[in-house]
Amino acid sequence: MSDPESQLATFVNGLEYESLPERVIDRAGLVVADTIGASVGGTTLPEVASLAEVEAERNPGEASILGTGRTAAPGHAAMVNATAATSLDIDEGNPYAGGHPAVHVVPAVLAEAEVDDEPDPETFLTSVVAGYEVATRTGRACTPLKGRQTEDGYPYHVHGVWGTVGTAAAVARYRGLSTDGITEAIRMGANSALHTQFDAVVEGRTVRNTYAGASNLLGGEVATQAEVGYTGLESGIERHLARASDAFDDVPLTDELGELWEITRGYFKRHAACRLTHSTIDAVLELQASHPIDTADVSTVTVGVGRAAAKLDPERPENVLQSKFSIPFAVATVLANGDATKPSFSDDARTDAVLDLASCVELVETDDVVGSEPGQRGARVAVTMDSGETLRAEVTAPKDAERVSEDGTAERVLREKYDWLVEPTLGAERTAELWAAARSPTTTEPARLATLATPE
């Protein structure tokens, strides 16, 4: 029997747009639109703007750095675009992979397709789907990553560990490599995995925001290496990535391949923070909707969460990244600002009053809020007022805009998020035009998508 990489490559190479189920095509359009929106929104951060400037100067090319008007070589443009998207922690994710497949795939394929002399929108979308499937299945095989369930550490961060495998597969598919070539790209993509650290987010070290960007850059290079004949280890995914996992299982790599579509099982984030904070945020928003809360009258807040979320405990975060991975700050900024949008986790949001309120939040680890399904991490919030009254709310799982419901409610929620990310950079009219094009990317050439994502 061939190794899993060969089976994945056969699937990737044989995948055609005409064979994709309609629900997969529709979902992929949302994934593309959401990822582009996150990239444009992230370019306003000073460090991302500086990175875009340097990359455009040192690695010139024709691929767009979205939201900036700058261009760079495709791999470097993809690296900046992915870095921008993850810097806001608002990009699409998949609970079964335990991470964010889309941001490891969409930027790289978009950059490739934009500079292609004969771009094919259908091949673009098919390559996104193929890369997403490979990335998610690799993530599932590696779950849980080493140290993520131990008492004394949380060492691996999902970004950059398995995402490069999906990037390499997607770029190889777009370039039209043979099955053998895609096999080698997948194998070598596992070889290029990063040993990323979760500690960076708790400590506010912004190297974390570069993990997915590095995967996009490396994945494109790996595809090039495979294209010219370099080869990787057989069963390379397991041989390279099992050491990053506490329970590696190769079954998800190929199980129900072509029948179970991973891209339809992802989630779209509503809040600009780590998803481990989302149930807590949703509980606080519920309380605010039913009981207007004056933050000056809050005495203490107790939050019951599972083991993973309980590690997000910085009370006085020092920068944007650390704010997004702090449940005490998330509670305080939502109580003070009424939402969990981009501005609520900005530098300006860390006022003395909000930080003082965050110091009143106590995290309590409790397993009974964690469900059996992947991503089913709930939260129990109790806000005690100076009067002695205690307001309580409990959420069993994050309230993501996960599916497009029949009445369009979920898509409207996603579009609202997209608008507050993109409009400040592109303006209302261009934002709407970009959404329409990205939402149905097979109707628009990739270069046009990139143009629409550029300020006039």
Coordinates of C-alpha atoms in Angstrom, one line a residue:
M1 CA 0.0 0.0 0.0
S2 CA 1.3 3.5 -0.8
D3 CA 2.1 5.8 2.0
P4 CA -0.5 8.5 3.1
E5 CA 1.4 11.2 1.2
S6 CA 1.0 9.4 -2.1
Q7 CA -2.7 8.9 -1.4
L8 CA -3.1 12.6 -0.5
A9 CA -1.3 13.6 -3.6
T10 CA -3.4 11.4 -5.8
F11 CA -6.5 13.1 -4.3
V12 CA -5.0 16.6 -4.8
N13 CA -3.9 16.0 -8.4
G14 CA -7.2 14.4 -9.4
L15 CA -9.4 17.1 -7.8
E16 CA -11.3 19.1 -10.3
Y17 CA -13.6 22.1 -9.8
E18 CA -16.4 20.3 -11.6
S19 CA -16.3 17.5 -9.0
L20 CA -16.6 19.7 -6.0
P21 CA -19.9 19.6 -4.2
E22 CA -21.8 22.9 -4.3
R23 CA -21.6 23.2 -0.5
V24 CA -17.8 23.0 -0.7
I25 CA -17.6 25.6 -3.4
D26 CA -19.9 27.9 -1.4
R27 CA -17.9 27.4 1.8
A28 CA -14.6 27.9 0.0
G29 CA -15.8 31.3 -1.2
L30 CA -16.5 32.4 2.4
V31 CA -13.1 31.1 3.4
V32 CA -11.4 33.2 0.7
A33 CA -13.4 36.3 1.6
D34 CA -12.8 35.9 5.3
T35 CA -9.1 35.4 4.9
I36 CA -8.7 38.4 2.6
G37 CA -10.7 40.5 5.0
A38 CA -8.4 39.5 7.9
S39 CA -5.3 40.3 5.8
V40 CA -6.5 43.8 4.9
G41 CA -7.6 44.5 8.4
G42 CA -4.2 43.4 9.8
T43 CA -2.1 45.7 7.6
T44 CA -3.0 48.7 9.7
L45 CA -0.9 47.4 12.6
P46 CA 2.4 49.3 12.7
E47 CA 4.7 46.3 12.7
V48 CA 2.8 44.7 9.7
A49 CA 3.1 48.0 7.8
S50 CA 6.8 48.1 8.4
L51 CA 7.2 44.5 7.3
A52 CA 5.3 45.2 4.1
E53 CA 7.6 48.1 3.4
V54 CA 10.8 46.2 3.9
E55 CA 9.6 43.1 2.0
A56 CA 8.5 45.2 -1.0
E57 CA 11.9 46.9 -1.1
R58 CA 14.1 43.8 -0.5
N59 CA 12.1 41.1 -2.4
P60 CA 10.5 43.0 -5.3
G61 CA 7.8 41.3 -7.4
E62 CA 4.3 41.7 -8.7
A63 CA 2.2 40.0 -6.1
S64 CA 0.1 42.3 -3.9
I65 CA 0.6 42.9 -0.3
L66 CA -3.1 43.4 0.4
G67 CA -4.4 46.7 1.8
T68 CA -1.1 48.5 1.2
G69 CA -0.6 49.3 -2.5
R70 CA 2.8 47.5 -2.3
T71 CA 4.0 44.4 -4.1
A72 CA 6.6 41.8 -3.6
A73 CA 7.7 38.4 -4.8
P74 CA 4.8 35.9 -4.5
G75 CA 6.2 34.0 -1.5
H76 CA 7.1 37.2 0.4
A77 CA 3.8 38.8 -0.4
A78 CA 2.0 35.7 0.9
M79 CA 4.1 35.8 4.0
V80 CA 3.1 39.4 4.8
N81 CA -0.5 38.7 4.0
A82 CA -0.7 35.7 6.3
T83 CA 1.2 37.6 9.0
A84 CA -1.3 40.4 8.8
A85 CA -4.3 38.0 9.0
T86 CA -3.0 36.2 12.1
S87 CA -2.0 39.4 13.8
L88 CA -5.6 40.2 14.6
D89 CA -6.5 36.6 15.5
I90 CA -9.7 36.9 13.6
D91 CA -9.0 34.4 10.8
E92 CA -11.0 31.2 10.0
G93 CA -10.2 28.0 12.0
N94 CA -11.0 24.4 12.2
P95 CA -11.8 22.7 15.5
Y96 CA -10.9 19.2 14.3
A97 CA -7.4 20.3 13.3
G98 CA -7.2 22.5 16.4
G99 CA -5.9 25.4 14.3
H100 CA -6.2 27.7 11.3
P101 CA -5.9 26.0 7.9
A102 CA -7.1 28.8 5.7
V103 CA -4.5 31.3 6.5
H104 CA -1.8 28.7 5.7
V105 CA -3.2 28.2 2.3
V106 CA -5.2 31.2 0.8
P107 CA -2.4 33.8 0.9
A108 CA 0.1 31.5 -0.9
V109 CA -2.3 30.4 -3.6
L110 CA -3.7 33.9 -4.2
A111 CA -0.1 35.3 -4.7
E112 CA 0.7 32.4 -7.1
A113 CA -2.5 33.0 -9.1
E114 CA -2.2 36.8 -9.2
V115 CA 1.1 36.7 -11.1
D116 CA 0.2 33.8 -13.3
D117 CA 0.2 34.7 -17.0
E118 CA -2.8 32.5 -17.6
P119 CA -4.8 32.6 -14.3
D120 CA -7.7 30.2 -13.9
P121 CA -10.1 31.2 -11.1
E122 CA -11.5 27.6 -10.9
T123 CA -8.0 26.2 -10.4
F124 CA -7.4 28.9 -7.8
L125 CA -10.4 27.8 -5.7
T126 CA -9.7 24.1 -6.3
S127 CA -6.2 24.5 -5.0
V128 CA -7.5 26.3 -1.9
V129 CA -9.8 23.4 -1.2
A130 CA -7.1 20.9 -1.8
G131 CA -4.6 22.6 0.4
Y132 CA -7.2 23.1 3.2
E133 CA -8.0 19.4 3.1
V134 CA -4.3 18.4 3.4
A135 CA -3.6 20.9 6.1
T136 CA -6.6 20.0 8.2
R137 CA -6.0 16.3 7.9
T138 CA -2.4 16.7 8.9
G139 CA -3.5 18.8 11.9
R140 CA -6.0 16.1 12.9
A141 CA -3.2 13.5 12.7
C142 CA -1.0 15.6 15.0
T143 CA -3.7 16.4 17.6
P144 CA -3.0 16.9 20.4
L145 CA 0.3 18.7 19.9
K146 CA 3.0 17.9 22.4
G147 CA 2.5 19.5 25.8
R148 CA -0.9 21.0 25.1
Q149 CA -2.6 18.8 27.7
T150 CA 0.0 18.8 30.5
E151 CA 0.0 20.7 33.7
D152 CA 3.4 22.4 33.5
G153 CA 3.6 23.5 29.9
Y154 CA 1.8 24.5 26.7
P155 CA 4.8 24.5 24.4
Y156 CA 3.5 24.0 20.8
H157 CA 1.5 26.5 19.0
V158 CA -0.6 25.1 16.1
H159 CA 0.5 27.8 13.6
G160 CA 3.4 26.7 11.5
V161 CA 3.6 23.1 12.8
W162 CA 1.5 21.3 10.2
G163 CA 0.3 24.2 8.0
T164 CA 3.3 24.1 5.7
V165 CA 2.1 20.7 4.5
G166 CA -1.1 22.2 3.2
T167 CA 0.6 25.2 1.7
A168 CA 3.0 23.0 -0.2
A169 CA 0.2 20.9 -1.5
A170 CA -1.9 23.9 -2.5
V171 CA 0.8 25.6 -4.4
A172 CA 1.9 22.4 -6.1
R173 CA -1.7 21.8 -7.2
Y174 CA -2.0 25.3 -8.6
R175 CA 1.3 25.0 -10.6
G176 CA 0.1 21.7 -12.1
L177 CA 2.7 19.4 -10.6
S178 CA 2.3 15.7 -11.3
T179 CA 1.1 13.3 -8.6
D180 CA 4.7 12.4 -7.9
G181 CA 5.7 16.0 -7.6
I182 CA 2.8 16.8 -5.2
T183 CA 3.8 13.7 -3.1
E184 CA 7.3 15.1 -2.7
A185 CA 5.9 18.6 -1.9
I186 CA 3.7 17.1 0.9
R187 CA 6.6 15.0 2.3
M188 CA 9.0 18.0 2.3
G189 CA 6.4 20.3 3.7
A190 CA 6.4 18.2 6.8
N191 CA 10.2 18.5 6.9
S192 CA 9.8 22.3 6.9
A193 CA 7.5 22.4 10.0
L194 CA 8.3 25.1 12.5
H195 CA 8.7 24.3 16.2
T196 CA 6.5 27.1 17.3
Q197 CA 5.9 28.0 20.9
F198 CA 2.5 28.8 22.5
D199 CA 4.3 30.6 25.3
A200 CA 4.9 33.5 23.0
V201 CA 1.2 34.5 23.1
V202 CA 1.0 34.5 26.9
E203 CA 4.2 36.5 27.1
G204 CA 3.2 38.9 24.3
R205 CA 6.1 38.0 22.0
T206 CA 5.0 38.9 18.5
V207 CA 7.0 36.3 16.8
R208 CA 3.8 34.3 17.1
N209 CA 2.2 36.5 14.5
T210 CA 4.8 35.4 12.0
Y211 CA 4.3 31.6 12.3
A212 CA 1.6 31.3 9.5
G213 CA 3.5 33.8 7.3
A214 CA 6.6 31.7 7.5
S215 CA 4.6 28.6 6.5
N216 CA 3.3 30.4 3.4
L217 CA 6.8 31.3 2.4
L218 CA 8.3 27.9 3.2
G219 CA 5.4 26.0 1.5
G220 CA 5.9 27.9 -1.8
E221 CA 9.7 27.1 -1.7
V222 CA 9.0 23.5 -0.9
A223 CA 6.7 23.3 -4.0
T224 CA 9.5 24.7 -6.1
Q225 CA 12.0 22.2 -4.7
A226 CA 9.6 19.4 -5.6
E227 CA 9.0 20.9 -9.0
V228 CA 12.7 20.7 -9.9
G229 CA 13.1 17.2 -8.5
Y230 CA 14.0 17.2 -4.8
T231 CA 12.5 14.4 -2.8
G232 CA 11.4 13.8 0.8
L233 CA 11.1 11.0 3.2
E234 CA 8.4 8.3 2.6
S235 CA 5.8 8.6 5.3
G236 CA 7.3 12.0 5.9
I237 CA 4.3 13.5 7.8
E238 CA 4.5 10.9 10.5
R239 CA 8.3 10.7 10.6
H240 CA 8.7 14.5 10.9
L241 CA 5.6 15.5 12.8
A242 CA 4.9 12.6 15.2
R243 CA 7.6 14.0 17.5
A244 CA 5.5 17.2 17.8
S245 CA 2.4 15.2 18.8
D246 CA 1.4 13.5 22.0
A247 CA -0.8 10.9 20.1
F248 CA 0.0 10.9 16.4
D249 CA -2.5 9.0 14.3
D250 CA -2.2 8.6 10.6
V251 CA -5.8 7.4 10.0
P252 CA -7.3 11.0 9.6
L253 CA -4.8 11.7 6.7
T254 CA -6.8 9.6 4.3
D255 CA -10.0 8.5 6.1
E256 CA -13.1 9.4 4.0
L257 CA -10.9 11.4 1.7
G258 CA -13.1 13.0 -1.0
E259 CA -16.3 12.2 1.1
L260 CA -15.7 14.1 4.3
W261 CA -14.8 17.7 3.3
E262 CA -12.9 19.4 6.1
I263 CA -13.5 22.9 4.7
T264 CA -17.2 22.5 5.6
R265 CA -16.4 21.8 9.2
G266 CA -14.5 25.0 10.0
Y267 CA -15.6 28.1 12.0
F268 CA -15.5 31.8 11.4
K269 CA -14.5 33.9 14.3
R270 CA -16.6 36.8 15.5
H271 CA -14.3 38.2 18.1
A272 CA -10.8 39.6 17.5
A273 CA -9.1 37.4 20.1
C274 CA -7.9 33.8 20.7
R275 CA -10.9 31.4 20.3
L276 CA -10.2 30.1 23.8
T277 CA -11.6 33.5 25.1
H278 CA -14.7 33.4 22.9
S279 CA -17.1 31.5 25.2
T280 CA -16.2 33.9 28.0
I281 CA -16.7 36.9 25.7
D282 CA -20.1 35.5 24.6
A283 CA -21.2 35.0 28.2
V284 CA -20.2 38.6 29.1
L285 CA -22.1 39.9 26.1
E286 CA -25.2 37.9 27.2
L287 CA -25.0 39.5 30.6
Q288 CA -24.7 43.0 29.1
A289 CA -27.7 42.4 26.9
S290 CA -29.9 41.4 29.8
H291 CA -28.3 43.5 32.6
P292 CA -26.7 46.8 31.7
I293 CA -23.5 46.8 33.8
D294 CA -21.7 49.9 35.0
T295 CA -18.1 48.9 35.3
A296 CA -17.6 51.3 38.2
D297 CA -19.9 49.1 40.2
V298 CA -18.2 45.8 39.5
S299 CA -16.6 44.2 42.5
T300 CA -15.2 40.8 41.2
V301 CA -15.7 38.6 38.2
T302 CA -15.2 34.8 38.4
V303 CA -14.7 32.9 35.1
G304 CA -14.8 29.1 35.0
V305 CA -13.1 27.6 32.0
G306 CA -11.2 24.4 31.0
R307 CA -7.5 23.7 31.4
A308 CA -6.4 25.2 28.0
A309 CA -8.3 28.5 28.5
A310 CA -7.2 28.8 32.2
K311 CA -3.6 29.4 31.0
L312 CA -4.7 32.7 29.4
D313 CA -4.3 34.6 32.6
P314 CA -2.3 37.8 32.1
E315 CA -4.1 40.5 34.1
R316 CA -2.2 43.5 32.7
P317 CA -1.2 42.7 29.1
E318 CA 1.5 44.9 27.6
N319 CA 0.7 44.8 24.0
V320 CA -2.1 43.8 21.4
L321 CA -1.0 40.2 21.1
Q322 CA -1.0 39.6 24.9
S323 CA -4.4 41.3 25.2
K324 CA -5.9 38.8 22.7
F325 CA -4.7 35.9 24.8
S326 CA -5.8 37.2 28.2
I327 CA -9.3 36.2 29.5
P328 CA -9.1 38.8 32.3
F329 CA -8.5 41.6 29.7
A330 CA -11.1 40.2 27.4
V331 CA -13.7 40.4 30.2
A332 CA -12.7 43.9 31.1
T333 CA -12.6 45.3 27.6
V334 CA -15.9 43.8 26.7
L335 CA -17.5 45.2 29.8
A336 CA -16.0 48.6 29.1
N337 CA -16.6 48.7 25.4
G338 CA -19.5 46.5 24.7
D339 CA -17.9 44.4 22.0
A340 CA -14.8 42.4 21.1
T341 CA -13.9 44.0 17.8
K342 CA -10.5 45.1 16.6
P343 CA -10.5 48.4 18.6
S344 CA -11.3 46.7 21.8
F345 CA -8.0 44.9 21.8
S346 CA -5.9 47.8 20.4
D347 CA -3.2 49.7 22.3
D348 CA -5.7 52.4 23.0
A349 CA -8.0 49.9 24.8
R350 CA -5.5 49.2 27.5
T351 CA -6.5 52.1 29.7
D352 CA -5.8 52.1 33.4
A353 CA -9.5 51.7 34.1
V354 CA -9.7 48.6 31.9
L355 CA -6.5 47.1 33.3
D356 CA -7.7 47.7 36.9
L357 CA -11.0 45.9 36.0
A358 CA -9.0 43.0 34.5
S359 CA -7.2 42.6 37.8
C360 CA -10.6 41.9 39.4
V361 CA -11.1 38.8 37.2
E362 CA -10.4 35.4 38.7
L363 CA -10.0 32.3 36.5
V364 CA -11.1 29.0 37.9
E365 CA -10.2 25.8 36.1
T366 CA -13.1 23.4 35.7
D367 CA -13.5 20.5 33.4
D368 CA -17.3 20.5 33.4
V369 CA -17.5 23.3 30.8
V370 CA -15.5 21.3 28.2
G371 CA -17.7 19.2 25.9
S372 CA -16.8 16.0 24.1
E373 CA -16.8 17.5 20.6
P374 CA -13.7 19.3 19.2
G375 CA -13.8 23.0 20.0
Q376 CA -16.7 22.6 22.5
R377 CA -15.1 24.7 25.2
G378 CA -17.6 26.6 27.3
A379 CA -17.3 29.2 30.0
R380 CA -19.2 30.1 33.2
V381 CA -19.1 33.8 34.2
A382 CA -20.3 35.4 37.5
V383 CA -20.1 39.2 37.8
T384 CA -20.5 40.3 41.4
M385 CA -21.5 44.0 41.9
D386 CA -20.6 46.2 44.8
S387 CA -24.2 45.9 45.9
G388 CA -23.7 42.2 46.5
E389 CA -25.8 41.1 43.5
T390 CA -24.2 38.4 41.3
L391 CA -25.1 38.2 37.6
R392 CA -24.4 34.8 36.0
A393 CA -24.2 33.4 32.4
E394 CA -22.9 30.2 30.9
V395 CA -22.0 29.4 27.3
T396 CA -21.4 25.8 26.2
A397 CA -19.4 26.7 23.1
P398 CA -18.2 29.8 21.1
K399 CA -21.0 31.4 19.1
D400 CA -19.2 31.5 15.8
A401 CA -20.7 32.3 12.4
E402 CA -20.0 28.7 11.4
R403 CA -22.6 27.9 8.8
V404 CA -24.6 29.9 6.3
S405 CA -28.1 29.3 7.5
E406 CA -31.2 29.4 5.3
D407 CA -32.1 32.9 6.3
G408 CA -28.6 34.2 5.8
T409 CA -28.1 35.2 9.5
A410 CA -24.6 33.6 9.8
E411 CA -23.4 35.2 6.7
R412 CA -24.7 38.6 7.8
V413 CA -22.7 38.2 11.0
L414 CA -19.6 37.3 9.0
R415 CA -20.1 40.2 6.7
E416 CA -20.4 42.7 9.6
K417 CA -17.0 41.5 10.9
Y418 CA -15.5 41.8 7.4
D419 CA -16.8 45.4 7.0
W420 CA -15.3 46.6 10.3
L421 CA -12.0 45.0 9.3
V422 CA -11.8 46.3 5.7
E423 CA -13.8 49.6 5.4
P424 CA -11.3 51.8 7.3
T425 CA -8.7 50.9 4.7
L426 CA -10.7 50.6 1.5
G427 CA -13.8 52.6 2.1
A428 CA -17.4 51.3 1.9
E429 CA -17.8 51.0 -1.8
R430 CA -14.6 49.2 -2.5
T431 CA -15.2 47.0 0.5
A432 CA -18.5 45.9 -0.8
E433 CA -17.1 45.2 -4.3
L434 CA -14.2 43.1 -2.8
W435 CA -16.6 41.1 -0.7
A436 CA -18.8 40.2 -3.8
A437 CA -15.7 39.2 -5.8
A438 CA -14.0 37.2 -3.0
R439 CA -17.3 35.6 -2.0
S440 CA -17.6 34.1 -5.5
P441 CA -13.9 33.9 -6.5
T442 CA -14.5 31.8 -9.6
T443 CA -16.3 34.7 -11.3
T444 CA -13.2 37.0 -10.9
E445 CA -9.6 36.6 -11.9
P446 CA -7.3 36.5 -8.9
A447 CA -5.4 39.6 -10.0
R448 CA -8.7 41.5 -9.8
L449 CA -9.2 40.3 -6.2
A450 CA -5.8 41.6 -5.3
T451 CA -6.5 44.9 -7.1
L452 CA -9.8 45.3 -5.2
A453 CA -8.0 44.7 -2.0
T454 CA -5.7 47.6 -2.7
P455 CA -6.6 51.2 -1.6
E456 CA -7.4 53.5 -4.5

